[in-house]
Amino acid sequence: MRLLSSRRRHPAAKALLLVSGLFLMGALYTLIAPPAQVLADTGNSQQIAEGKALFAVGCASCHGLNGEGQVSGTIQGPPLAGVGAAAVDFQVSSGRMPMARPGEQAPVKPNLYSEEEIAALAAYVASLGPGPAIPEPAAYDTSNLSAEDLARGGELFRTNCSACHNFEGAGGALPNGKYAPPLIGLDNKRIYEAMITGPQQMPVFDDEVLRPEDKRAIIGYLQSLHERPTDGGLALGGLGPVSEGLWAWIIGLGSLIFFAMWIAAKGAKAK
Amino acid sequence: MAQPAATVPDDSSVQPVTPQKELGPVFKAASGPTKWLDDRIGLAGLGRPFLRKVFPDHWSFLLGEIALYSFVVLILSGIFLTIWFKPSMSEIEYQGSYELLRGLRMSEAYASTLGLSFDIRGGLLLRQMHHWAAAVFIAAMLTHSLRIFFTGAFRKPREINWLIGVAMLTLGLIEGFAGYSLPDDLLSGTGLRFVDGLIRAIPLIGTWAEFFTFAGEFPGSLIIPRLYMVHILLVPALLLGLIAAHLALVVYHKHTQYPGPGRVQGNVVGYPVFPVYAAKAGGFFLIVFGVLTLMGATMQINPVWVFGPYNPAEITAGSQPDWYMGFVEGGIRIMPNWEWHIGSTTWSWNVAIPGLGLMGLFFGLMAIYPFVEAWVTGDKSEHHLLDRPRNNPTRTAFGVAAMTGYAMLWIGGGNDLVATQFHVSLNSVTYFLRVAVFVAPVLAFLVTKRICIGLQRADRDRMLHGAESGVIDRAPSGKYAERHRAISQGEAFKLTQHPDQPALLPLTDVDGMSVKEIKSEQRRRKATRFYFIDTLRRPTRAELEEAAEHHMHPMAIEGDGEHHAIEPEPEEEHHLAK
Amino acid sequence: MSEDTAHGQPGAELATLDQERYPVPDPGLEPHLPRLTDVDERAANRATRQVATFFGLVPILCIGFVVVYFAVPGDAWVDFGPLRANSRNLLLGLTFGLALLFLGVGAVHWARKLMDDQEKIDYRHSAASSDADKNYMLTELDKVVDESRLTRRKVIGRSLIAALATILLPMIVGLADLGPWPTKKKRAETIERTIWAPGIRVVNDVTFQPIKPENIEVGQLINGEPANLQDLEGAEFQIEKAKSAVIVVRMDPNTITIPPSRQNWQIGGILCYSKICTHVGCPISLWEQQTHHLLCPCHQSTFDLGNSGVVVFGPAARALPQLPIALDAEGYIVAQRDFLVPVGPSFFERDSRNDFKEGDT
């Protein structure tokens, strides 16, 4: 005590003490605080409040009033801390959330929320914990891709995506009644968000490993593929040899049998 | 036939042929070349047996023709494709006109297929025609063999032709698989990977067979050129030879015909090859060709550019082989995971049983059936009149049971598509099919047999009571009864043309037979009982005459309004012969 | 009951006389009834015109084909309802296909309407040869054997059979180079090893970028390859890729079961497995983030990556091999060594005792 009081005589001591105290706090905070959060609208507390209100009405019955999650009976609403704004944007704008009833998988259905409402919900959920933010338009802008980029996107698509979603994104089966949905007619942002959030059973493909330029190439490939006409004629379901076999029997053999019946028919006889 | 050297007949015994009428310009122009040929190869003598050969006319006889003409289309379109296809697995960087693959490394085989699809005019059309023709070819062969089976056309003397047919069906499957694997795309490459695993898993010889097939490890650099050789040389040569033998036998035995008035075992009624049959058959060839072309024009098939080049680390959901391999695929999918680990060896029953066993079972059962049925019936006579399927209910039921088992496996091959299209669980479909593949054929057998016997009863009713005329009488008592009119003799003849197949009681008189012979004969008799005990016998002439007499008088609405029928006692309907 | 085989005779008499075999006698061929075109000249002329029209359209369609072939560019599209397709392909096929179809339909129409349609009768012969032929063959064959002197000099026959049997041997042995022989040594060099080795980095497939654990989130799936795959090309590249492809997944360690022997094979819940299915070798990428199940799309074998890759459904019989991973000096994920068991489909000589089974530690 005598040591401290003996040095308190300098007039700058008070100011210095304050500054060093602040510096110390700042350093400590930087070291132990979580990394900067990428929020949809950081600090827009009004949006978050709106989101919380919407959440309470549409989401809390499964996910809990504070998004803490619950498992009771057939209701399985996972905790939402850390899913990020991108997940909300994806799930709600595709109509998957709110789920109409509990089930293995949330099917796509008409979305009833407006864009502002979705943004509010996203801001609220993002405030629960840091997670992937809604991507910027530049991230999923595929307008400047060359043919080689698109081809590389195709390779990436076939390596990472077609195992679940099929070679042209027509969808595929998962165990126990679940499925990977078709990717036809989706906008770029939706696809990007699915990759970074990993909805339901879909794994996460974050930006560090599958970089934004890789994701753009994949999305560009997919959209170009779907824009292109089916060169050979009618697509017949795009499910590969199974549908081809079906039509070979029905139209191919079927029409030829009809011709055969005509050829061998006795026809009307004149009396 | 041993004869003395033929003497040249003197001119008086050979009358010169004078033309009946003035020959038209076409005949006049052709007469020169025709004489030239005839002088060298005896054209008239060659043509004589065939010019007016008779072929019966029925639509179900054209199924084999669909297969034949599809094969011709396959050869013609295939030759076109070979002009541009490069059967090489060497890698190049693609710089062709399909942008979405620009700059990727791929095999020459895949790149040349892309070239055919986008850069060669008509290339895509012919690729698609070729693939549709392959699918229709095998479908037609299968349908044709079903017709042969259900009408009993495989009986003596046509067993060899049946075996040739089974061989062609097998070769067709191999040919199709080899063909669609040639473009080296992701989907067919995945199929090749499956075949690699299948071959490898064969107990005892698997690795040897795998290394010999792929010249080392999968994929290697030789499998596509080897499949090319198989696809354009080996199997087509075998198929052409078998087709020639198949048709030669049909010509030698003459075609079978359905029963009917004037059609008996000893004759064949129909149209002569020239002009009617040639016009219909030739026209049908062009129709088949035309339909396959139109399919190639309007219906996309095997779009390899969307699948991408084969990459052993890539896969697509919904990977299926072409439809005709679907039953093997289904067997592989629903098979439980049985594998023995004995010491340092691995016995992969989960792969070997469905992979090899199913093909063996399917073709094996097909091949031996004619001989099994011949043993059961003890029938050694020739058969040229076809069976109506209802008149051999057990055979028909076996056929439908086999089709049902095949269908269960087929569905298994597409179980993931069944799951997504019908919103059911993939796992449930697999569990269901594991049971269904055994249970459904048994159910199908029982149901089909009953349906056939029901149809036989309907035939019997028609013969005894006549056809329903649509005129309803009302009796004073209020009862309604429909008038029947007698069927034509032609129809009645047709309905009674088949022989009654007896179900034999066990032997009682066993003199002069060894124990082995007795056992064998008792087994055979038991089999005839299984086959024929439920089958109705035909009404006898006495029964028919009695029934006809009954119908001669106006509908006897007697007293109670009951229409009196001649119903045999239930035990008499079927028959057990000694 | 034997059927009448009718050596060149109609069986009609039998069909009238044998009452037991034929309760209804054969009424004979039905009388021929004329068609409309046989009696009505106008109908016949109409049919003629129809046939001629069908045939007449064919040259027009064929010329159309030629025009389309040269005039229609390859990138023209037709957009018509559900049909969005390449115009040239469609038009070439329609012209040629309809030409063929009309030619065929015309021929059939001609046969059905205008050609004489009286059915003819031909008589069958027995499939067996005539007695005369059989007798001739037997007699002459006897002479043939006699003239060959085989019966007297039996050693010729016996040595001939032996010779014919063995002449096939060179042809069969000549195929022995169809592929390398999978001896024990060869198998160890080929199907029982991959190019994974201690220190080889796990890289992202296609991009070949190395991976750091902090860049992997829980629930993430990475399709990976060994970094040294890039040094290979052509057939060797494909062969090694078909064995060394891997998947890297990150799961929450509290939700998975890691046996004691494999605790040091993973990095904080990041596990690396072979991508090649142990059933028949398809690459598997279909991973369910929440159930940790990996579903192979080929035949639906399902592996639980949260339980050392054991099979939970489907026809695969062995667990998915796991690749032990570690970090290198710069913090990238590397393999500790090659797989401990052969990857991919089973084979007879495979020693499957070292594969992971449920309950192993």
Coordinates of N, CA, C and O in Angstrom, one line a residue, chain B residues 211-275:
Chain B
F211 N -8.2 -60.0 -63.4 CA -6.9 -59.5 -64.0 C -6.9 -59.8 -65.5 O -6.3 -59.1 -66.3
F212 N -7.5 -61.0 -65.8 CA -7.5 -61.4 -67.2 C -8.4 -60.6 -68.0 O -8.2 -60.3 -69.2
T213 N -9.5 -60.1 -67.4 CA -10.5 -59.3 -68.1 C -10.0 -57.9 -68.3 O -10.1 -57.4 -69.4
F214 N -9.5 -57.3 -67.3 CA -9.1 -55.9 -67.3 C -7.6 -55.7 -67.6 O -7.1 -54.6 -67.6
A215 N -6.9 -56.8 -67.9 CA -5.4 -56.8 -68.1 C -4.8 -56.1 -66.9 O -3.9 -55.2 -67.1
G216 N -5.2 -56.5 -65.7 CA -4.6 -55.9 -64.5 C -5.7 -55.3 -63.7 O -6.8 -55.9 -63.5
E217 N -5.4 -54.2 -63.0 CA -6.4 -53.6 -62.1 C -7.4 -52.8 -62.9 O -7.2 -52.4 -64.0
F218 N -8.5 -52.5 -62.2 CA -9.5 -51.7 -62.8 C -9.1 -50.2 -62.7 O -8.5 -49.8 -61.7
P219 N -9.4 -49.4 -63.7 CA -9.9 -49.7 -65.0 C -8.9 -50.1 -66.0 O -9.2 -50.7 -67.0
G220 N -7.6 -49.8 -65.8 CA -6.6 -50.2 -66.8 C -6.8 -49.4 -68.1 O -7.4 -48.4 -68.1
S221 N -6.2 -49.9 -69.2 CA -6.3 -49.2 -70.4 C -6.8 -50.1 -71.5 O -6.8 -49.8 -72.7
L222 N -7.3 -51.4 -71.2 CA -7.6 -52.3 -72.3 C -9.1 -52.7 -72.3 O -9.5 -53.4 -73.2
I223 N -9.8 -52.4 -71.3 CA -11.2 -53.0 -71.2 C -12.1 -52.4 -72.3 O -12.8 -53.2 -72.9
I224 N -11.9 -51.2 -72.7 CA -12.8 -50.6 -73.7 C -12.4 -51.2 -75.1 O -13.3 -51.7 -75.8
P225 N -11.2 -51.3 -75.5 CA -10.9 -52.0 -76.7 C -11.3 -53.4 -76.8 O -11.8 -53.9 -77.8
R226 N -11.2 -54.1 -75.6 CA -11.6 -55.5 -75.6 C -13.1 -55.6 -75.7 O -13.6 -56.5 -76.5
L227 N -13.9 -54.8 -75.0 CA -15.3 -54.8 -75.2 C -15.7 -54.4 -76.6 O -16.7 -54.9 -77.1
Y228 N -15.0 -53.6 -77.2 CA -15.3 -53.2 -78.6 C -15.2 -54.4 -79.5 O -16.0 -54.7 -80.3
M229 N -14.1 -55.2 -79.3 CA -13.9 -56.4 -80.1 C -15.1 -57.3 -79.9 O -15.7 -57.9 -80.8
V230 N -15.5 -57.5 -78.6 CA -16.6 -58.4 -78.3 C -17.9 -57.9 -79.0 O -18.7 -58.6 -79.6
H231 N -18.1 -56.5 -78.9 CA -19.3 -55.9 -79.3 C -19.5 -55.9 -80.9 O -20.6 -56.0 -81.4
I232 N -18.4 -55.7 -81.6 CA -18.6 -55.5 -83.1 C -18.2 -56.8 -83.8 O -18.5 -56.9 -85.0
L233 N -17.4 -57.7 -83.2 CA -17.0 -58.8 -83.9 C -17.5 -60.2 -83.4 O -18.2 -60.9 -84.0
L234 N -17.1 -60.4 -82.1 CA -17.4 -61.8 -81.6 C -18.9 -62.1 -81.4 O -19.4 -63.0 -82.0
V235 N -19.6 -61.2 -80.7 CA -21.0 -61.6 -80.4 C -21.8 -61.4 -81.7 O -22.7 -62.2 -81.9
P236 N -21.6 -60.3 -82.5 CA -22.4 -60.3 -83.7 C -22.2 -61.5 -84.6 O -23.2 -62.0 -85.2
A237 N -21.0 -62.0 -84.7 CA -20.7 -63.2 -85.5 C -21.5 -64.4 -85.0 O -22.2 -65.1 -85.7
L238 N -21.5 -64.5 -83.6 CA -22.2 -65.6 -83.0 C -23.7 -65.5 -83.2 O -24.4 -66.4 -83.6
L239 N -24.2 -64.2 -83.1 CA -25.6 -64.0 -83.2 C -26.0 -64.3 -84.6 O -27.1 -64.9 -84.9
L240 N -25.2 -63.8 -85.6 CA -25.6 -64.0 -87.0 C -25.7 -65.5 -87.3 O -26.6 -66.0 -88.0
G241 N -24.7 -66.3 -86.8 CA -24.8 -67.7 -87.0 C -26.0 -68.3 -86.4 O -26.7 -69.2 -87.0
L242 N -26.3 -67.9 -85.2 CA -27.4 -68.5 -84.5 C -28.8 -68.1 -85.2 O -29.7 -68.9 -85.2
I243 N -28.8 -66.8 -85.6 CA -30.0 -66.4 -86.3 C -30.2 -67.2 -87.6 O -31.3 -67.7 -87.9
A244 N -29.1 -67.5 -88.3 CA -29.3 -68.3 -89.5 C -29.8 -69.6 -89.2 O -30.7 -70.2 -89.9
A245 N -29.2 -70.3 -88.2 CA -29.7 -71.6 -87.8 C -31.1 -71.6 -87.3 O -31.9 -72.4 -87.7
H246 N -31.5 -70.5 -86.6 CA -32.8 -70.4 -86.0 C -33.9 -70.3 -87.2 O -34.9 -71.0 -87.2
L247 N -33.6 -69.5 -88.2 CA -34.5 -69.3 -89.3 C -34.5 -70.5 -90.2 O -35.6 -70.9 -90.7
A248 N -33.4 -71.2 -90.3 CA -33.3 -72.4 -91.1 C -34.2 -73.4 -90.5 O -35.0 -74.1 -91.3
L249 N -34.2 -73.6 -89.2 CA -35.1 -74.5 -88.6 C -36.5 -74.2 -88.7 O -37.4 -75.1 -88.9
V250 N -36.9 -72.9 -88.6 CA -38.3 -72.5 -88.8 C -38.7 -72.9 -90.2 O -39.8 -73.4 -90.4
V251 N -37.9 -72.7 -91.2 CA -38.2 -73.0 -92.5 C -38.4 -74.5 -92.7 O -39.3 -75.0 -93.3
Y252 N -37.4 -75.3 -92.1 CA -37.5 -76.7 -92.2 C -38.7 -77.3 -91.5 O -39.4 -78.1 -92.1
H253 N -39.0 -76.9 -90.3 CA -40.1 -77.4 -89.6 C -41.4 -76.8 -90.0 O -42.5 -77.4 -89.6
K254 N -41.4 -75.8 -90.8 CA -42.5 -74.9 -91.1 C -43.0 -74.3 -89.8 O -42.9 -74.9 -88.7
H255 N -43.6 -73.2 -89.9 CA -44.1 -72.4 -88.7 C -45.3 -73.2 -88.1 O -46.0 -73.8 -88.8
T256 N -45.4 -73.1 -86.8 CA -46.6 -73.6 -86.1 C -47.8 -72.8 -86.4 O -47.7 -71.7 -87.0
Q257 N -49.0 -73.3 -86.1 CA -50.2 -72.5 -86.3 C -51.1 -72.7 -85.1 O -51.1 -73.7 -84.4
Y258 N -52.0 -71.8 -84.9 CA -53.0 -71.9 -83.9 C -54.1 -72.9 -84.4 O -54.3 -73.0 -85.6
P259 N -54.7 -73.6 -83.4 CA -55.8 -74.5 -83.8 C -57.0 -73.7 -84.5 O -57.2 -72.6 -84.2
G260 N -57.7 -74.4 -85.3 CA -58.9 -73.8 -85.9 C -59.4 -74.7 -87.0 O -58.8 -75.7 -87.3
P261 N -60.5 -74.3 -87.6 CA -61.1 -75.2 -88.6 C -60.2 -75.3 -89.8 O -59.6 -74.4 -90.3
G262 N -60.0 -76.6 -90.3 CA -59.1 -76.8 -91.4 C -57.6 -76.8 -91.0 O -56.8 -77.1 -91.9
R263 N -57.3 -76.5 -89.8 CA -55.9 -76.5 -89.4 C -55.6 -77.7 -88.5 O -56.2 -77.8 -87.5
V264 N -54.8 -78.6 -89.1 CA -54.5 -79.8 -88.3 C -53.0 -80.0 -88.2 O -52.2 -79.2 -88.8
Q265 N -52.6 -81.0 -87.5 CA -51.1 -81.2 -87.3 C -50.4 -81.3 -88.6 O -49.3 -80.9 -88.8
G266 N -51.0 -81.9 -89.6 CA -50.3 -82.3 -90.8 C -50.3 -81.2 -91.9 O -49.7 -81.4 -92.9
N267 N -50.9 -80.0 -91.6 CA -50.8 -79.0 -92.7 C -50.4 -77.7 -92.1 O -50.3 -77.5 -90.8
V268 N -50.2 -76.7 -92.9 CA -50.0 -75.3 -92.5 C -50.8 -74.4 -93.4 O -50.7 -74.6 -94.6
V269 N -51.6 -73.6 -92.8 CA -52.5 -72.7 -93.6 C -52.1 -71.3 -93.5 O -51.9 -70.8 -92.4
G270 N -51.9 -70.6 -94.6 CA -51.5 -69.2 -94.5 C -51.3 -68.6 -95.9 O -51.9 -69.0 -96.9
Y271 N -50.4 -67.6 -95.9 CA -50.1 -66.9 -97.2 C -48.8 -67.4 -97.7 O -47.8 -67.6 -97.0
P272 N -48.6 -67.4 -99.0 CA -47.3 -67.8 -99.6 C -46.3 -66.6 -99.5 O -46.7 -65.5 -99.3
V273 N -45.0 -67.0 -99.5 CA -44.0 -66.0 -99.2 C -44.1 -64.9 -100.2 O -44.1 -63.7 -99.9
F274 N -44.2 -65.2 -101.5 CA -44.5 -64.2 -102.5 C -45.9 -64.3 -103.0 O -46.3 -65.4 -103.4
P275 N -46.7 -63.3 -103.1 CA -46.3 -61.9 -102.8 C -46.7 -61.4 -101.4 O -46.1 -60.5 -100.9

